[in-house]
mmCIF file of C-alpha atoms in Angstrom:
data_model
loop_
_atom_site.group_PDB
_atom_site.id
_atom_site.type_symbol
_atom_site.label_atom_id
_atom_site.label_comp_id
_atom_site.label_asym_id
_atom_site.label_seq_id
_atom_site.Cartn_x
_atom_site.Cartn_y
_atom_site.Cartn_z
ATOM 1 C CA UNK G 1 0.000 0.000 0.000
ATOM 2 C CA UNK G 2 1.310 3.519 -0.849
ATOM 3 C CA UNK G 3 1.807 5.490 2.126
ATOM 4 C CA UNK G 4 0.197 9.157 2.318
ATOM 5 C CA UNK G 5 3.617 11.782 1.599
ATOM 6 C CA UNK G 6 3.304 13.930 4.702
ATOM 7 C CA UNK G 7 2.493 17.787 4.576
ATOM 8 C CA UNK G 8 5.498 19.034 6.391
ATOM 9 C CA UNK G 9 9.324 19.605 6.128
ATOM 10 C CA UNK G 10 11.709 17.225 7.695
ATOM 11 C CA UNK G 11 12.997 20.682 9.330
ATOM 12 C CA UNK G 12 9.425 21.600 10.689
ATOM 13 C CA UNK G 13 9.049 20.359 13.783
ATOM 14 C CA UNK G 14 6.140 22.817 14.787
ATOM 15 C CA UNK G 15 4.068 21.589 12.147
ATOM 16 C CA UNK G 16 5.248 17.782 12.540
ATOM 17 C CA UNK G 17 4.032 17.946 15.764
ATOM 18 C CA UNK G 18 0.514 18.706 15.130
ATOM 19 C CA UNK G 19 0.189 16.441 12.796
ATOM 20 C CA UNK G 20 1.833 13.672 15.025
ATOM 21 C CA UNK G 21 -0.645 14.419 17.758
ATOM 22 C CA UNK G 22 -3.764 14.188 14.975
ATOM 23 C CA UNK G 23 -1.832 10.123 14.159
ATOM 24 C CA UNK G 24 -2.290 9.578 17.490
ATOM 25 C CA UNK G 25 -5.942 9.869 17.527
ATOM 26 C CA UNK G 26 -7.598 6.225 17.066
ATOM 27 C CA UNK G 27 -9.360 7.472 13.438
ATOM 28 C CA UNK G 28 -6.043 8.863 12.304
ATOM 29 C CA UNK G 29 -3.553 6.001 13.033
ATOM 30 C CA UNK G 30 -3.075 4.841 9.620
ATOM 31 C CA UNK G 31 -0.688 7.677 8.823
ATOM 32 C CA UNK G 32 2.155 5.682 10.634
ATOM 33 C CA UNK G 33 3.672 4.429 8.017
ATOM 34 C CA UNK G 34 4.551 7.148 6.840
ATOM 35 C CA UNK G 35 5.743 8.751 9.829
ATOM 36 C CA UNK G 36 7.920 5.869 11.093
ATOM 37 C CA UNK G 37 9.597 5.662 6.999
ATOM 38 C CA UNK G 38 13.014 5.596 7.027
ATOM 39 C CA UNK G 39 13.282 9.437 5.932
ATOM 40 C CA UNK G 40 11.113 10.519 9.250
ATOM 41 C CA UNK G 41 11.556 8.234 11.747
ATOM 42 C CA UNK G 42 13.879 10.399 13.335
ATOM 43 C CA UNK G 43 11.631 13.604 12.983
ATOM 44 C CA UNK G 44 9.013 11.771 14.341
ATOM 45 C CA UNK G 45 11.028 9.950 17.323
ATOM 46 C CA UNK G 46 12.283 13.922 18.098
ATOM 47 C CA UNK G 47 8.650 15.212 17.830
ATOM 48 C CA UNK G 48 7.168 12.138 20.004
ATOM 49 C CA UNK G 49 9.528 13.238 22.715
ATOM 50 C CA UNK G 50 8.433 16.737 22.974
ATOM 51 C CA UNK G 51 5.049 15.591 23.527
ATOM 52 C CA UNK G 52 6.067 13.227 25.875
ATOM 53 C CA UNK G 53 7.960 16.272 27.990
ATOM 54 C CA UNK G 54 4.762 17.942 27.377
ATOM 55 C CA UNK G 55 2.782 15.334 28.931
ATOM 56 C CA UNK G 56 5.068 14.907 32.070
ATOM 57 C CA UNK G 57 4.857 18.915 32.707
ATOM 58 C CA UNK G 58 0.533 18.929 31.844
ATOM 59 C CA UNK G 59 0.581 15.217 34.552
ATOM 60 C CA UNK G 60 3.010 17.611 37.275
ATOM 61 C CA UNK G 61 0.715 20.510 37.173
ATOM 62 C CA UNK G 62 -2.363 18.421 37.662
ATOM 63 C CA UNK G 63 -0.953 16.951 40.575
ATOM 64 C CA UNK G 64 0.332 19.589 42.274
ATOM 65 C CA UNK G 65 -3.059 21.976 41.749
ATOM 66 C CA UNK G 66 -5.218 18.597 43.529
ATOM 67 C CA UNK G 67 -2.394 18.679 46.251
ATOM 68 C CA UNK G 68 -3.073 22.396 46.903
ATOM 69 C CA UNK G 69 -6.787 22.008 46.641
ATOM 70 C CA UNK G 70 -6.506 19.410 49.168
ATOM 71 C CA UNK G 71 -4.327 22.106 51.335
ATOM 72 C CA UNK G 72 -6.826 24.587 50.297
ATOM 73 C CA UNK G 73 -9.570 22.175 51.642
ATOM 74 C CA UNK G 74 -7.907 21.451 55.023
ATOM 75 C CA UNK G 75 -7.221 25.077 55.553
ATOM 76 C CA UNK G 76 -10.341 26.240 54.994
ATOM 77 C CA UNK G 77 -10.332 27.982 52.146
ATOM 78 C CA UNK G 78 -12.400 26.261 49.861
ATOM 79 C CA UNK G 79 -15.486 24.009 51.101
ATOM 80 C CA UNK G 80 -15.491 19.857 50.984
ATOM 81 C CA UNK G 81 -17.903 20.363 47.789
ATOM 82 C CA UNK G 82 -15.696 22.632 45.926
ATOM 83 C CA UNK G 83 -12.373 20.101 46.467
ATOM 84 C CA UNK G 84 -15.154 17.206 45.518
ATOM 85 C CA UNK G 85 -15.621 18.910 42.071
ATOM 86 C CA UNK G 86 -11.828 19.256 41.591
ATOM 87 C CA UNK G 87 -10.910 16.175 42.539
ATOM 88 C CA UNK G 88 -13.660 14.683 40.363
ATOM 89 C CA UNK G 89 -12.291 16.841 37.240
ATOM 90 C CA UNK G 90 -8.728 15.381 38.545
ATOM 91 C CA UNK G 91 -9.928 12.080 38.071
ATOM 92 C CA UNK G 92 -11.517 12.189 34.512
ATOM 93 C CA UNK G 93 -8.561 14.078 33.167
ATOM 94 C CA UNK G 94 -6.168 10.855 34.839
ATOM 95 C CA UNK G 95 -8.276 8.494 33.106
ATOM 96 C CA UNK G 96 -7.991 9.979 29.429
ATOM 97 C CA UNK G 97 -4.443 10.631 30.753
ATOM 98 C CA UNK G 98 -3.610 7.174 31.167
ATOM 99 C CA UNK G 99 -5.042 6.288 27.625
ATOM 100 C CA UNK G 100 -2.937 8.728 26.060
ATOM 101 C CA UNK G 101 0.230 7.772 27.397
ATOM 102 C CA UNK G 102 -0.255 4.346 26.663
ATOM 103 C CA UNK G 103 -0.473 5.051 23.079
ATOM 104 C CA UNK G 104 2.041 7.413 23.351
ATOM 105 C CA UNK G 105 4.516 4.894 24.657
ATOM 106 C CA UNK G 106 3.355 2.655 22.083
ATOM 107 C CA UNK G 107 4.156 4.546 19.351
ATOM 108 C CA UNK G 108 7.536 6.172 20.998
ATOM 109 C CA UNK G 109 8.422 3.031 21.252
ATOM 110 C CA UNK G 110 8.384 1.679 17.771
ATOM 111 C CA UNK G 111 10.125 4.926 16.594
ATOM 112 C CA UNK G 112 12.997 4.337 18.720
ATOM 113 C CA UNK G 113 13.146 0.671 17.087
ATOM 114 C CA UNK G 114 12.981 2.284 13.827
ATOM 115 C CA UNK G 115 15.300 4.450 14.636
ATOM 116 C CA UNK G 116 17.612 2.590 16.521
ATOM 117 C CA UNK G 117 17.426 0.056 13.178
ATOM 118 C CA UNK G 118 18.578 3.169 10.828
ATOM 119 C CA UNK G 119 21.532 4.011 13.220
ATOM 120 C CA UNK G 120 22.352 0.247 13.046
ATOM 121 C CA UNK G 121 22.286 0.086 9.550
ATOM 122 C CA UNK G 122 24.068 3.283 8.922
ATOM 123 C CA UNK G 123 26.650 1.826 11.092
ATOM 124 C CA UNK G 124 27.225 -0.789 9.368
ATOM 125 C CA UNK G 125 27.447 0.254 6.234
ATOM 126 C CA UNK G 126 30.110 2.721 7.531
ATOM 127 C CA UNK G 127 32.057 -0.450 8.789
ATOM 128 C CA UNK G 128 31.376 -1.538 5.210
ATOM 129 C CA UNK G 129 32.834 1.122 3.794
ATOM 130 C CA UNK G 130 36.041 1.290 5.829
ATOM 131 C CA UNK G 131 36.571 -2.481 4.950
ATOM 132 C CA UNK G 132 35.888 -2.116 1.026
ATOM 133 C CA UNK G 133 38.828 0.768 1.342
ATOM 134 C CA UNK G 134 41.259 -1.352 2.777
ATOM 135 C CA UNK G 135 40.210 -4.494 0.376
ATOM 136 C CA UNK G 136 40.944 -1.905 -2.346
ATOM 137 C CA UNK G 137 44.602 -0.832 -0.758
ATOM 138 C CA UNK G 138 45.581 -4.616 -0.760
ATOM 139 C CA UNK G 139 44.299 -4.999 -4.354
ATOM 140 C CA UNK G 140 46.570 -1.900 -4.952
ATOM 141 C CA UNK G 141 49.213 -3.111 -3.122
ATOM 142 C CA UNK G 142 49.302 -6.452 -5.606
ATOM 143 C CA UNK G 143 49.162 -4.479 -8.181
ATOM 144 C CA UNK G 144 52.045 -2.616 -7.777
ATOM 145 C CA UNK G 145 54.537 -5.712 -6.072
ATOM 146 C CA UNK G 146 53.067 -8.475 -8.386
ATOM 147 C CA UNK G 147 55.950 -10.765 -9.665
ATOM 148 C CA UNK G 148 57.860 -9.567 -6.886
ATOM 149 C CA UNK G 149 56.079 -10.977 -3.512
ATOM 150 C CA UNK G 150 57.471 -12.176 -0.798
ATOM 151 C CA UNK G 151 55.170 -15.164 1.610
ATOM 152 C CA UNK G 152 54.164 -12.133 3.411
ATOM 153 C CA UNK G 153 52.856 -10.077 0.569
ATOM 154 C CA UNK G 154 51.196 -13.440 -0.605
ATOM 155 C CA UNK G 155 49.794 -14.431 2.421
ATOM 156 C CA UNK G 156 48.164 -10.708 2.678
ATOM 157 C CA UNK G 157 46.528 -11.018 -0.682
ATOM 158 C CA UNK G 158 45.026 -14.330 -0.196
ATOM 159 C CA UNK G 159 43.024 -13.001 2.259
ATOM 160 C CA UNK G 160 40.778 -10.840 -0.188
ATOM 161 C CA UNK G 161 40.315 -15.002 -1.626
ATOM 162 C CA UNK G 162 39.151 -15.546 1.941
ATOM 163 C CA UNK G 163 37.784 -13.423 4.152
ATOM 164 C CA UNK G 164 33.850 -12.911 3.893
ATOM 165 C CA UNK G 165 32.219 -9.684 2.924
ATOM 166 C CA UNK G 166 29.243 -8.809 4.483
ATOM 167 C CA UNK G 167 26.501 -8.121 1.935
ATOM 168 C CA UNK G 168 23.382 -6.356 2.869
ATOM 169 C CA UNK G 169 21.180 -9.208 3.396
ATOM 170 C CA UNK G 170 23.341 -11.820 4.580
ATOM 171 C CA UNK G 171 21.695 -14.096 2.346
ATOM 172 C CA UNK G 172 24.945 -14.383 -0.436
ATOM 173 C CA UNK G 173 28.079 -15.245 0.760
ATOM 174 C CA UNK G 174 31.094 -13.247 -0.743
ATOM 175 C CA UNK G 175 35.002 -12.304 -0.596
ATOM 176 C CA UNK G 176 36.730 -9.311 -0.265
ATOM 177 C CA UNK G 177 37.787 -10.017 -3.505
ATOM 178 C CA UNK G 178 34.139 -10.031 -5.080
ATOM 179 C CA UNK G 179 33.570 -6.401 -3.501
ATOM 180 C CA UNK G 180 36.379 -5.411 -4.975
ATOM 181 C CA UNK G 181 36.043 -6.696 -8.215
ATOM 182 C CA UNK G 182 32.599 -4.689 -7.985
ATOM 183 C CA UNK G 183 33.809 -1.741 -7.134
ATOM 184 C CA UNK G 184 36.394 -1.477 -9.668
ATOM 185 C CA UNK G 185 34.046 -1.859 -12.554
ATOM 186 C CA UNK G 186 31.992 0.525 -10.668
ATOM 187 C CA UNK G 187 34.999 2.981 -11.087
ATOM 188 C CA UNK G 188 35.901 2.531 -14.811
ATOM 189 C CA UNK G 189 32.753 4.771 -16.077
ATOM 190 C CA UNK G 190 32.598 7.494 -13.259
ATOM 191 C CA UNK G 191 36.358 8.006 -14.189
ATOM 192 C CA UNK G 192 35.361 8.225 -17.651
ATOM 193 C CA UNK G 193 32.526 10.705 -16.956
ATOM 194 C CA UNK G 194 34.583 12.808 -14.762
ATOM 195 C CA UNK G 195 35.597 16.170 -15.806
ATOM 196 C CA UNK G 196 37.569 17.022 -12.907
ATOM 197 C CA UNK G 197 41.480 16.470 -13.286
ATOM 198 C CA UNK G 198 44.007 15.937 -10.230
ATOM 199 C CA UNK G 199 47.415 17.493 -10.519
ATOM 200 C CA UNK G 200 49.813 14.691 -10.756
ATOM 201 C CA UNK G 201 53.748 16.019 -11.285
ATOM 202 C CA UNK G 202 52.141 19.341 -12.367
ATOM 203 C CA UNK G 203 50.343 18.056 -14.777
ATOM 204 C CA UNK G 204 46.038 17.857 -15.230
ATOM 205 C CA UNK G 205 45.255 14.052 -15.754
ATOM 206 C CA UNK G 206 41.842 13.609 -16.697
ATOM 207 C CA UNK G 207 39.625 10.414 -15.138
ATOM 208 C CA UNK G 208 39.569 8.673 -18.698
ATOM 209 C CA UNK G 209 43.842 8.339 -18.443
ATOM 210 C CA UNK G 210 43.802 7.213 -15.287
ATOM 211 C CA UNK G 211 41.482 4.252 -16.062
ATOM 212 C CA UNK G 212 43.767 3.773 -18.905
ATOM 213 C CA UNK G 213 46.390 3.016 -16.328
ATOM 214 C CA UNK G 214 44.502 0.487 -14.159
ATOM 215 C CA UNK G 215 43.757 -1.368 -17.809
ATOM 216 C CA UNK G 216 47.280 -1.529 -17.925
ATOM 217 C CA UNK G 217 48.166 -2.655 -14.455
ATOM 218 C CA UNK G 218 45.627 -5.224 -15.106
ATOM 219 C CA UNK G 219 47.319 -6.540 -18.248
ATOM 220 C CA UNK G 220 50.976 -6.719 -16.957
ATOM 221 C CA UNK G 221 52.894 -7.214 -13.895
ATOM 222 C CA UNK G 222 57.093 -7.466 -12.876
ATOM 223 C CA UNK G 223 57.413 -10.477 -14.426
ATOM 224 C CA UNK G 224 55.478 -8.848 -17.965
ATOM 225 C CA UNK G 225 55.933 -5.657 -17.991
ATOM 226 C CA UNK G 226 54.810 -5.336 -22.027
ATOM 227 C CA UNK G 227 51.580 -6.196 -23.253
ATOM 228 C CA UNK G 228 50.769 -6.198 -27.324
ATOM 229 C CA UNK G 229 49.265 -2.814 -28.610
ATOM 230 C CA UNK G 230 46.859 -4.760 -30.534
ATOM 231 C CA UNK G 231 45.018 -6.691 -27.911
ATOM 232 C CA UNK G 232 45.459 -3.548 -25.393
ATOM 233 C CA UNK G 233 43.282 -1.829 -27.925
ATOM 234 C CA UNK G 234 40.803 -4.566 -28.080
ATOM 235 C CA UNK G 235 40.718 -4.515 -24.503
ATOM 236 C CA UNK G 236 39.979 -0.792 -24.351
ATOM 237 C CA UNK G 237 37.104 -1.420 -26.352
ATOM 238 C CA UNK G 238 35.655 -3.951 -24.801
ATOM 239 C CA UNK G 239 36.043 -1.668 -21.340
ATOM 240 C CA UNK G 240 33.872 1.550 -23.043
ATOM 241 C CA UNK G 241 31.414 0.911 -24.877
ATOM 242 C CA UNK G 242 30.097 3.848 -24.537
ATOM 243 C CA UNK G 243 32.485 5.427 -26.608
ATOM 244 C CA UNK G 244 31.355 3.343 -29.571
ATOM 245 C CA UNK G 245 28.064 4.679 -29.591
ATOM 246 C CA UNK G 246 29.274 8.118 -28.704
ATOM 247 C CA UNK G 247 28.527 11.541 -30.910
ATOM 248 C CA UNK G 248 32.195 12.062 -31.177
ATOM 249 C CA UNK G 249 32.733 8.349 -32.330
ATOM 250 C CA UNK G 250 30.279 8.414 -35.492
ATOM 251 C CA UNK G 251 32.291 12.170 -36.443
ATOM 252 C CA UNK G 252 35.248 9.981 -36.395
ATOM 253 C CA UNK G 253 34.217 7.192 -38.498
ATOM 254 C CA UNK G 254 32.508 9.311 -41.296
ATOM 255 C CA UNK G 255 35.796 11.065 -41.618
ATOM 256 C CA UNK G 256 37.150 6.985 -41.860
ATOM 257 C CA UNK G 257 39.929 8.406 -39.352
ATOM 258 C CA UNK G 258 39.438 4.710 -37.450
ATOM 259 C CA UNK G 259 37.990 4.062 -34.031
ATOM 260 C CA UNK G 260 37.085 6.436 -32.088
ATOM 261 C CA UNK G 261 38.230 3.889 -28.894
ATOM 262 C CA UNK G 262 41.733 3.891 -30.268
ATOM 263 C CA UNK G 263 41.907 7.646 -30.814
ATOM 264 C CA UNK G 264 40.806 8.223 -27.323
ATOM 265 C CA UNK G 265 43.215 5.583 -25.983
ATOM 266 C CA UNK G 266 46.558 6.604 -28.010
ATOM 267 C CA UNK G 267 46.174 9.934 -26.904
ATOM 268 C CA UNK G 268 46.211 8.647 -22.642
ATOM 269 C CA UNK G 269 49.119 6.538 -23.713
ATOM 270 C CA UNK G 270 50.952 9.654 -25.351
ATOM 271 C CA UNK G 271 50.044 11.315 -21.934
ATOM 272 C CA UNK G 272 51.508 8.586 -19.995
ATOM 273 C CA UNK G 273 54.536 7.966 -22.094
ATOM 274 C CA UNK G 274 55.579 11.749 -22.101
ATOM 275 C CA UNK G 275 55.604 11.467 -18.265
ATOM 276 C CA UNK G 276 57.717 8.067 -18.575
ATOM 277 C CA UNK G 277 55.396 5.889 -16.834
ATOM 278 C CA UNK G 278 55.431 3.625 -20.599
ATOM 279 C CA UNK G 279 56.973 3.288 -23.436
ATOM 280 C CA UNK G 280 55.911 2.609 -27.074
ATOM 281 C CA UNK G 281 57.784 0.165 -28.710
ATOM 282 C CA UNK G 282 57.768 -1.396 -32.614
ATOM 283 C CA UNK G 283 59.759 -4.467 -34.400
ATOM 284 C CA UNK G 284 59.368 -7.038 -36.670
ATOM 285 C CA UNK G 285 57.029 -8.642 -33.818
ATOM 286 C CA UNK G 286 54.959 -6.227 -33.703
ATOM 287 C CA UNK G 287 53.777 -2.946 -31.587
ATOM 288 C CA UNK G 288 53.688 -2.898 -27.413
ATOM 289 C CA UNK G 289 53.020 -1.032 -24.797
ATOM 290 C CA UNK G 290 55.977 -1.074 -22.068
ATOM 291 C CA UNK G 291 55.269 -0.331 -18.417
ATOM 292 C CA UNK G 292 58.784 1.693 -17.184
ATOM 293 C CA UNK G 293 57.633 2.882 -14.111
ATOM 294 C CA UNK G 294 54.898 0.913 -12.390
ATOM 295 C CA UNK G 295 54.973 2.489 -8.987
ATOM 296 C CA UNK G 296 54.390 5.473 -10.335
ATOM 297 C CA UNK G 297 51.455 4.574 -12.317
ATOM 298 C CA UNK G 298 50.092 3.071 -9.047
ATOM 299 C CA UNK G 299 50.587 6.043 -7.229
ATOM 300 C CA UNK G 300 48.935 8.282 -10.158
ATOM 301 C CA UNK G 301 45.720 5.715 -9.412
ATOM 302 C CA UNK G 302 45.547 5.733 -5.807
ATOM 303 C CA UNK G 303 46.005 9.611 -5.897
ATOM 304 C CA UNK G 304 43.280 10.394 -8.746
ATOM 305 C CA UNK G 305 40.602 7.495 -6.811
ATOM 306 C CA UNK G 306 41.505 8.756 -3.488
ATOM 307 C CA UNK G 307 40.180 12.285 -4.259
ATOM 308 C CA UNK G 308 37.254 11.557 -6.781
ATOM 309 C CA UNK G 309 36.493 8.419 -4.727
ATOM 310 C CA UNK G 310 36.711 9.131 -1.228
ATOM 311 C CA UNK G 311 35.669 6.891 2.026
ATOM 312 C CA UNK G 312 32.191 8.682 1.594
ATOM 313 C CA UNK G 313 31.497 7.925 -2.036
ATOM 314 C CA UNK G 314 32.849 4.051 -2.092
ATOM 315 C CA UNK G 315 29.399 1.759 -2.947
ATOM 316 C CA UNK G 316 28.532 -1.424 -1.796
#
């Protein structure tokens, strides 16, 4: 069932609490729902205290004016028939007292389970987040010492093979390597989307370079440093798509100046090589792409993800 959208701010307290006082009325109680959703909870649990404080004060001030009728009584002041009435008007006004705080409590009390669950799960997906970062600085960390590991730097990257990762539900089971594996493809199109540069060595390097560079840290390691122009091309395709079907793409192959894909990619690996992080080599064997300087490309990564992807921005 859709829920009714409620006719307040999440900033207006004033008017949330006249409206949460109609809810609590028996003929009004189906606009919970909507109150306890996960984008007012909060309000609501803030507003249901107020009234509560209210309450307390209104329950104080009715005891206290019996207490001096009483004193009033003993002392003379007012006759046994005048206290009578009082405490008669004191005793309807505890009885619809009770009733109302008993709903009251009811309903304070499943907002502070509601919200209580939202300050779980935001919790947790904070703990999530922090994890996911340091998956992703052991994934960087292979990348730049592959071929050259010692048993400790294996043993460390096994455990993205074996430790769990919690998902959401609880109802898949994955490894630090899965999230990671997510999140990198996640980060291949928002770095080709971005039009925000870092400075790296006083230079701008643009997002679509950068995931140039992580292609190539994929492809090659210390042991292969070189990977074959031809397939690292084919690769690049296969990584954006969207360029294919881009505006800029069909300009490019009416003027038959070849894919667009390639243009876009030997024009990073100019970048890169004029900052000696590759070379371009050519022989009888055919073209490749030479990684000099693989720390460096690393560090160009890290540097360009750890601004445009910070702690707050990682997904799940």
């Amino acid at each position: 069932m859709m829920r009714k959208p409620l006719p307040y701010g999440r900033d207006d307290d004033t008017a949330a609490e006249t409206y949460v006082r109609e809810a609590l009325r028996r003929s009004q109680r189906g606009n919970w729902p909507a109150l306890l959703a996960d984008d007012r909870a909060v309000q609501t649990h803030r507003v249901l205290r107020r009234i509560e404080s209210g309450a307390i004060q209104t329950r104080v001030h009715h005891r206290e004016a019996i207490k001096q009728a009483e004193a009033d009584r003993d002392a003379g002041l007012i006759s046994a028939a005048q206290y009578a009435e009082k405490y008669q008007e004191y005793a309807q006004w505890r009885e619809r007292s009770v009733v109302f705080d008993a709903v009251l409590r009811q309903y304070l009390n499943m907002a502070v389970d509601q919200v209580r669950a939202i300050r779980s799960d935001a919790v947790a997906e904070s703990l999530r987040q922090v994890l996911l970062t340091l998956a992703v600085a052991v994934e960087e960390h292979r990348d730049a010492h592959s071929g050259e590991e010692s048993l400790a730097d294996t043993a460390l990257w096994a455990r993205l093979r074996l430790l769990p990762w919690p998902t959401a539900t609880g109802a898949e089971r994955r490894v630090l390597a899965d999230a990671v594996a997510t999140e990198r493809a996640r980060r291949g199109p928002a770095r080709r989307a971005s039009e925000d540069p870092i400075q790296f060595e006083g230079l701008p390097v643009f997002g679509e370079t950068v995931d140039v560079v992580d292609l190539l840290l994929d492809v090659t390691d210390h042991t292969r440093s070189a990977c074959d122009r031809t397939e690292l091309a084919e690769l690049w395709k296969q990584r954006t798509p969207d360029l294919l079907d881009s505006a800029a793409a069909q300009v490019t192959a009416a003027r038959q100046k070849g894919s667009y894909p390639s243009h876009r990619l030997r024009r990073a690996l100019l970048f890169l090589e004029g900052l000696d992080l590759i070379s371009r080599v050519s022989d009888e064997g055919g073209a490749e792409v030479v990684v000099t300087d693989r720390a460096r490309l690393v560090e160009l990564r890290r540097r360009w993800d750890e601004q445009q992807f910070g702690l707050d921005d990682l997904a799940p």
